Short mmCIF file of C-alpha atoms in Angstrom, two decimals:
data_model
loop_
_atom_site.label_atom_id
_atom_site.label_comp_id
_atom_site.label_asym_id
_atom_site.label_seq_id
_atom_site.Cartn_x
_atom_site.Cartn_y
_atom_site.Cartn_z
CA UNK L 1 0.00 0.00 0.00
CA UNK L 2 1.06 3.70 -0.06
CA UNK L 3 3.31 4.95 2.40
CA UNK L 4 3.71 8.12 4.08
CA UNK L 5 3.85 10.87 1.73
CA UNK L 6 5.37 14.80 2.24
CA UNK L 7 5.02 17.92 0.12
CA UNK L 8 6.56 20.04 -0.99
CA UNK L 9 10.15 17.53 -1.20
CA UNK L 10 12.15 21.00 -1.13
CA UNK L 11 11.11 24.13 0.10
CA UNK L 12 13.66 27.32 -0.89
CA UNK L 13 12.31 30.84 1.59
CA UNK L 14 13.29 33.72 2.52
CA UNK L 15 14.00 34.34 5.91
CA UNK L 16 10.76 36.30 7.53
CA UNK L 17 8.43 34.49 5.38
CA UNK L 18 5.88 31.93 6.96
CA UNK L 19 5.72 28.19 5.69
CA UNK L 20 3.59 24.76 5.47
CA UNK L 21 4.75 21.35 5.20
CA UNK L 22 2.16 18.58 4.51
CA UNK L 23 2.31 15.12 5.78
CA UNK L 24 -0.15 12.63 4.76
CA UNK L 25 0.35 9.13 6.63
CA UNK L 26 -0.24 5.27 5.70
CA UNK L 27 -4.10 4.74 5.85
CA UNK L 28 -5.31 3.48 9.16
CA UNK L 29 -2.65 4.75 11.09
CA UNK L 30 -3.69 6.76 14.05
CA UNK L 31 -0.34 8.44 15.20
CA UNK L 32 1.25 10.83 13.44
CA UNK L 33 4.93 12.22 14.27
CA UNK L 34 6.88 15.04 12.77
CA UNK L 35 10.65 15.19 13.49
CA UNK L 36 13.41 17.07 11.67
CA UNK L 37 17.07 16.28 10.87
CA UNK L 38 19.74 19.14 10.46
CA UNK L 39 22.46 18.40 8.44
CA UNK L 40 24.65 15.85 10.05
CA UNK L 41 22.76 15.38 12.54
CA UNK L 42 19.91 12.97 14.44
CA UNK L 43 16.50 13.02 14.22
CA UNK L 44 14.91 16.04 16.59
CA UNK L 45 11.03 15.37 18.17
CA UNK L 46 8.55 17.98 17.11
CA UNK L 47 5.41 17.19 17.60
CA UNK L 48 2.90 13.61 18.17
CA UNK L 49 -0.73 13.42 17.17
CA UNK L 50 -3.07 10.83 18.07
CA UNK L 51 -6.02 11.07 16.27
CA UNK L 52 -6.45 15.06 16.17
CA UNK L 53 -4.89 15.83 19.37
CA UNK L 54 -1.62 16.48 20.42
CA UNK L 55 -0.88 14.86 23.67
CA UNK L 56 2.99 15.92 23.18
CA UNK L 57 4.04 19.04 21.66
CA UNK L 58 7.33 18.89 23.97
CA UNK L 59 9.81 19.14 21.32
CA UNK L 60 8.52 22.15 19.22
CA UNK L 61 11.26 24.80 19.38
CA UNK L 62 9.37 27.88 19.65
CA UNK L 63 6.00 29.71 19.46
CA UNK L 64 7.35 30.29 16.13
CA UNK L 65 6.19 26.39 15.17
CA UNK L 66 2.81 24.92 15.01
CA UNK L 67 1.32 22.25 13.62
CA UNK L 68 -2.80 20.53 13.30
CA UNK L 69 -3.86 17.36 12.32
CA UNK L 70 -7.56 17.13 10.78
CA UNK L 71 -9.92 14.57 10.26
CA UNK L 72 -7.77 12.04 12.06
CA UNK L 73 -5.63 12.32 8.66
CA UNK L 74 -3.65 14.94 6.69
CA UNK L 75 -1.24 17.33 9.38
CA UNK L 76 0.70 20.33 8.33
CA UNK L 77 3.17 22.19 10.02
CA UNK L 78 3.39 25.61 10.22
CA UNK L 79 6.80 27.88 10.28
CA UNK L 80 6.02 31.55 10.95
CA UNK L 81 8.71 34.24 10.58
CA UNK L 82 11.19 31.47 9.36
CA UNK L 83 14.96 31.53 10.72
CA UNK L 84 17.94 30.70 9.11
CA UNK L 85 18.58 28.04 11.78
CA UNK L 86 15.02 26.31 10.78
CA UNK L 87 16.67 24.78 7.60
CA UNK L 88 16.36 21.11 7.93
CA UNK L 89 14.82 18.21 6.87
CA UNK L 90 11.49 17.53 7.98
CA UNK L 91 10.34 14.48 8.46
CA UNK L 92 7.11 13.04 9.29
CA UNK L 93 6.24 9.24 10.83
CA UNK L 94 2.87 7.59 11.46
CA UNK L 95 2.48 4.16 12.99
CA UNK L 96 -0.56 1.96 13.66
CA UNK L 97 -3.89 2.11 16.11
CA UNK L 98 -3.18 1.41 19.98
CA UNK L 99 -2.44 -2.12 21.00
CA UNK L 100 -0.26 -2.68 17.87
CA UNK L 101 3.36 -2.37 17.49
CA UNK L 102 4.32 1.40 17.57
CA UNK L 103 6.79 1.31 14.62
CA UNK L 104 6.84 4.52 12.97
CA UNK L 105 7.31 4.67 9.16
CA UNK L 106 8.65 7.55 7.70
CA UNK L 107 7.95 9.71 4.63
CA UNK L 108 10.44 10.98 2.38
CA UNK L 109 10.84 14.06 4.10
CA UNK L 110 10.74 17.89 3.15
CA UNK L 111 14.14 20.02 2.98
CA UNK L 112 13.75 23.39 3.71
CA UNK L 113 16.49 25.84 3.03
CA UNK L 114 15.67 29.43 4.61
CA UNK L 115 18.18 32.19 2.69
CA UNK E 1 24.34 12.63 28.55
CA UNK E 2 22.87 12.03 25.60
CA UNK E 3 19.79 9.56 26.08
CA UNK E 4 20.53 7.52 23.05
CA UNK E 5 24.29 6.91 22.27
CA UNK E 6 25.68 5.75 19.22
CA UNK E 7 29.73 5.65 17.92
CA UNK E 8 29.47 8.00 14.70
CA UNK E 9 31.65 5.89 12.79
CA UNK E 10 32.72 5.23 10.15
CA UNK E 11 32.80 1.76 10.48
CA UNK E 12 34.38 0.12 7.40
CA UNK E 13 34.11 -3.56 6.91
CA UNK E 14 35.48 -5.68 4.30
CA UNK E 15 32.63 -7.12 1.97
CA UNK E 16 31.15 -9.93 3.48
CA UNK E 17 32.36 -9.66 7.31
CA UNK E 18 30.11 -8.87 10.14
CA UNK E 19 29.49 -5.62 11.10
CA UNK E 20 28.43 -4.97 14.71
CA UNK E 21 26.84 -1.94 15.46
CA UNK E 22 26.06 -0.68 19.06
CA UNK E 23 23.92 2.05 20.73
CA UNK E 24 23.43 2.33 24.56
CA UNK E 25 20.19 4.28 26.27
CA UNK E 26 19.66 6.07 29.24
CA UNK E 27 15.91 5.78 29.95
CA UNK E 28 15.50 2.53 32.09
CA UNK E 29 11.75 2.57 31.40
CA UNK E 30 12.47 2.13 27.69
CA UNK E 31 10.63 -0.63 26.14
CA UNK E 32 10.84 -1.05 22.84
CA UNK E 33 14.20 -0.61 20.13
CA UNK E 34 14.08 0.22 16.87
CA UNK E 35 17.13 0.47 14.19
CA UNK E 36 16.77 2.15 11.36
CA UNK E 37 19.14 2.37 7.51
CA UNK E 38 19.26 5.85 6.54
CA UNK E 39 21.27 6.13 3.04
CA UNK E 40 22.23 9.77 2.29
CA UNK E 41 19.90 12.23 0.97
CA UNK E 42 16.77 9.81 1.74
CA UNK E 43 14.50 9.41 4.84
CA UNK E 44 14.88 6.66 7.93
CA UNK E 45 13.70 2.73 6.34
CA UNK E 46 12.82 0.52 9.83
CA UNK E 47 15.60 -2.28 9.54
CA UNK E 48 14.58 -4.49 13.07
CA UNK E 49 12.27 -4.01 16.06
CA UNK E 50 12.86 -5.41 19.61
CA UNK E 51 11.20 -5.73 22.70
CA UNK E 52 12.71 -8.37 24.93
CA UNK E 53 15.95 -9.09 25.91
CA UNK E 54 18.12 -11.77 23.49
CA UNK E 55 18.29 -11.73 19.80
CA UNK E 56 15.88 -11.33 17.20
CA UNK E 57 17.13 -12.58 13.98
CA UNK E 58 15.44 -11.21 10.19
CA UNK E 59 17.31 -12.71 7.48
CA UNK E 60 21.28 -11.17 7.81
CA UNK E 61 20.11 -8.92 10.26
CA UNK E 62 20.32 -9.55 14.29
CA UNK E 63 19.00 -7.23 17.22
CA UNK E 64 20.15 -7.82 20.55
CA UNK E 65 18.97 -6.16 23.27
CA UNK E 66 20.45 -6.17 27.16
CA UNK E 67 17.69 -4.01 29.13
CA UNK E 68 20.13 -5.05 32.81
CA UNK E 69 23.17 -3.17 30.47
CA UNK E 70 20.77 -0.73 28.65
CA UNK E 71 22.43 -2.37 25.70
CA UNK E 72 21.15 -2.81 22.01
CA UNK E 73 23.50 -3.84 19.19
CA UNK E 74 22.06 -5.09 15.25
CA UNK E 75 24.44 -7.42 13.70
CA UNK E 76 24.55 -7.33 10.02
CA UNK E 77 26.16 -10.54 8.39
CA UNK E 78 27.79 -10.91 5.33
CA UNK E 79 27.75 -7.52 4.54
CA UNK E 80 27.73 -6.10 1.39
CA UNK E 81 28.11 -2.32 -0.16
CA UNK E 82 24.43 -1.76 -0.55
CA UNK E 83 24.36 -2.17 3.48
CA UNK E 84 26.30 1.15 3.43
CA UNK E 85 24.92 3.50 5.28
CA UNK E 86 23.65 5.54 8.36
CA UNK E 87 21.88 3.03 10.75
CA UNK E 88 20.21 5.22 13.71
CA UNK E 89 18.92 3.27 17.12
CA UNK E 90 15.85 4.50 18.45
CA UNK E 91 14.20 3.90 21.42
CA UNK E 92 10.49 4.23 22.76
CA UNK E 93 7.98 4.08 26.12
CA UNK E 94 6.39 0.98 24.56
CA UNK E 95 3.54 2.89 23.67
CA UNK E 96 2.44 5.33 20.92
CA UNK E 97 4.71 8.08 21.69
CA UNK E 98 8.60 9.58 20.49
CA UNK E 99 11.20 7.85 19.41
CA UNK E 100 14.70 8.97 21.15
CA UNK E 101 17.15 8.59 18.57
CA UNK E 102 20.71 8.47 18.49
CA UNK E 103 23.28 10.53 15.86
CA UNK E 104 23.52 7.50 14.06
CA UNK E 105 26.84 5.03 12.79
CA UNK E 106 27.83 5.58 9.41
CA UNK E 107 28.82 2.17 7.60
CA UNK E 108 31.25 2.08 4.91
CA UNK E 109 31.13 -1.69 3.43
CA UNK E 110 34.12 -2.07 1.48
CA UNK E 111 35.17 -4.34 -1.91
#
C-alpha cells in the first residue's frame, strides 16, 4: 500500500516568510509524528498526534512552530517568521492504532532551506 | 548525557564480514528498540524491532537487546556495499509516543 507521503520535497524561503509542510500518513494509522534532521545530525522530536490531538508538543522549538492534524488524517506544520537556523529536513512518521506495534514509518521528508 | 548513544563511525568492513553496530540508552523505562538504515539524501527505512531481551534474527540482520546493560546492538552478516549507510537506534515508552534517537553510525562496506 502507499506509504507516508510529504510535500513540498524542497522548500527554498526567505527568511521572515511563513511556511507549510504537509504530511499525509499510511491509511489506518492513528499516530502521526513530525521530526526534523539538520544536516549531520539525528532526528529532533517535534510534535505527536493521536487522532487530532496532540498529547505531546514537547519538542517544538518555539511559538514560532505549530502544527494541526484534521480529520484524524492529513497534518501540516506551520513555520512563521522562518529563521535561518530552521533549515532542515522535515520528516514526518505515522504508525498503527493502539495495541499494535508502535513502529513509525517515515515519509520521504521535506528540505527546507531558509536564505 | 545524551539519552541515546551511538559511535558516529565510520565503520568500514570488508565485503562480506560482520558488522556490529552498538547504541546504549539512558531511559531505564524504555521498552521497545528500533534500528533504522538511513542512506544519504533519503528518509529513515525501519531495519529491526525489539522488545525483549536476546536476539531477534530477520534474514542477515540480528538485534540484541540487554535491558540489565541498557544495551542494544544489530548485527549485520555478510555484509555487502548496498548495506552502506547511516543506521540510527531509536528507542520508545512501549507505547504510541517519540522515538529517542541516536546521531547515528555511518557504515562504509568495502570491496
Amino acid at each position: 500500500g502507499a506509504g507516508v507521503s510529504q510535500s513540498p520535497s524542497n522548500k527554498v524561503t526567505e527568511k521572515g516568510k511563513d511556511v507549510e509542510l504537509r504530511c499525509d500518513p499510511i491509511s489506518g494509522h492513528t499516530a502521526l509524528y513530525w521530526y526534523r534532521q539538520s544536516l549531520g545530525q539525528g532526528l529532533e522530536f517535534l510534535i505527536y498526534f493521536q487522532g487530532n490531538s496532540a498529547p505531546d508538543k514537547s519538542g517544538l522549538p518555539s511559538d514560532r512552530f505549530s502544527a494541526e492534524r484534521t480529520g484524524g488524517s492529513v497534518s501540516t506544520l506551520t513555520i512563521q517568521r522562518t529563521q535561518q537556523e530552521d533549515s532542515a529536513v522535515y520528516l514526518c512518521a505515522s504508525s498503527p492504532p493502539a495495541g499494535q506495534q508502535e513502529t513509525q514509518y517515515f515519509g520521504p521528508g521535506t528540505r527546507l532551506l531558509v536564505l | 548525557q545524551k539519552e541515546v548513544e551511538q559511535n558516529s563511525g565510520p565503520l568500514s568492513v570488508p565485503e562480506g564480514a560482520i558488522a556490529s553496530l552498538n547504541c546504549t540508552y539512558s531511559d531505564r523505562g524504555s521498552q521497545s528498540f528500533f534500528w533504522y538504515r538511513q542512506y544519504s539524501g533519503k528518509s529513515p527505512e525501519l531495519i529491526m524491532s525489539i522488545y525483549s531481551n536476546g536476539d531477534k534474527e530477520d534474514g542477515r540482520f540480528t538485534a540484541q537487546l540487554n535491558k540489565a546493560s541498557q544495551y542494544v546492538s544489530l548485527l549485520i552478516r555478510d555484509s555487502q556495499p548496498s548495506d552502506s549507510a547511516t543506521y540510527l537506534c531509536a528507542v520508545g515508552s512501549g507505547t504510541a509516543s517519540k522515538l529517542t534517537f541516536g546521531t547515528g553510525t555511518r557504515l562504509q562496506v568495502t570491496l
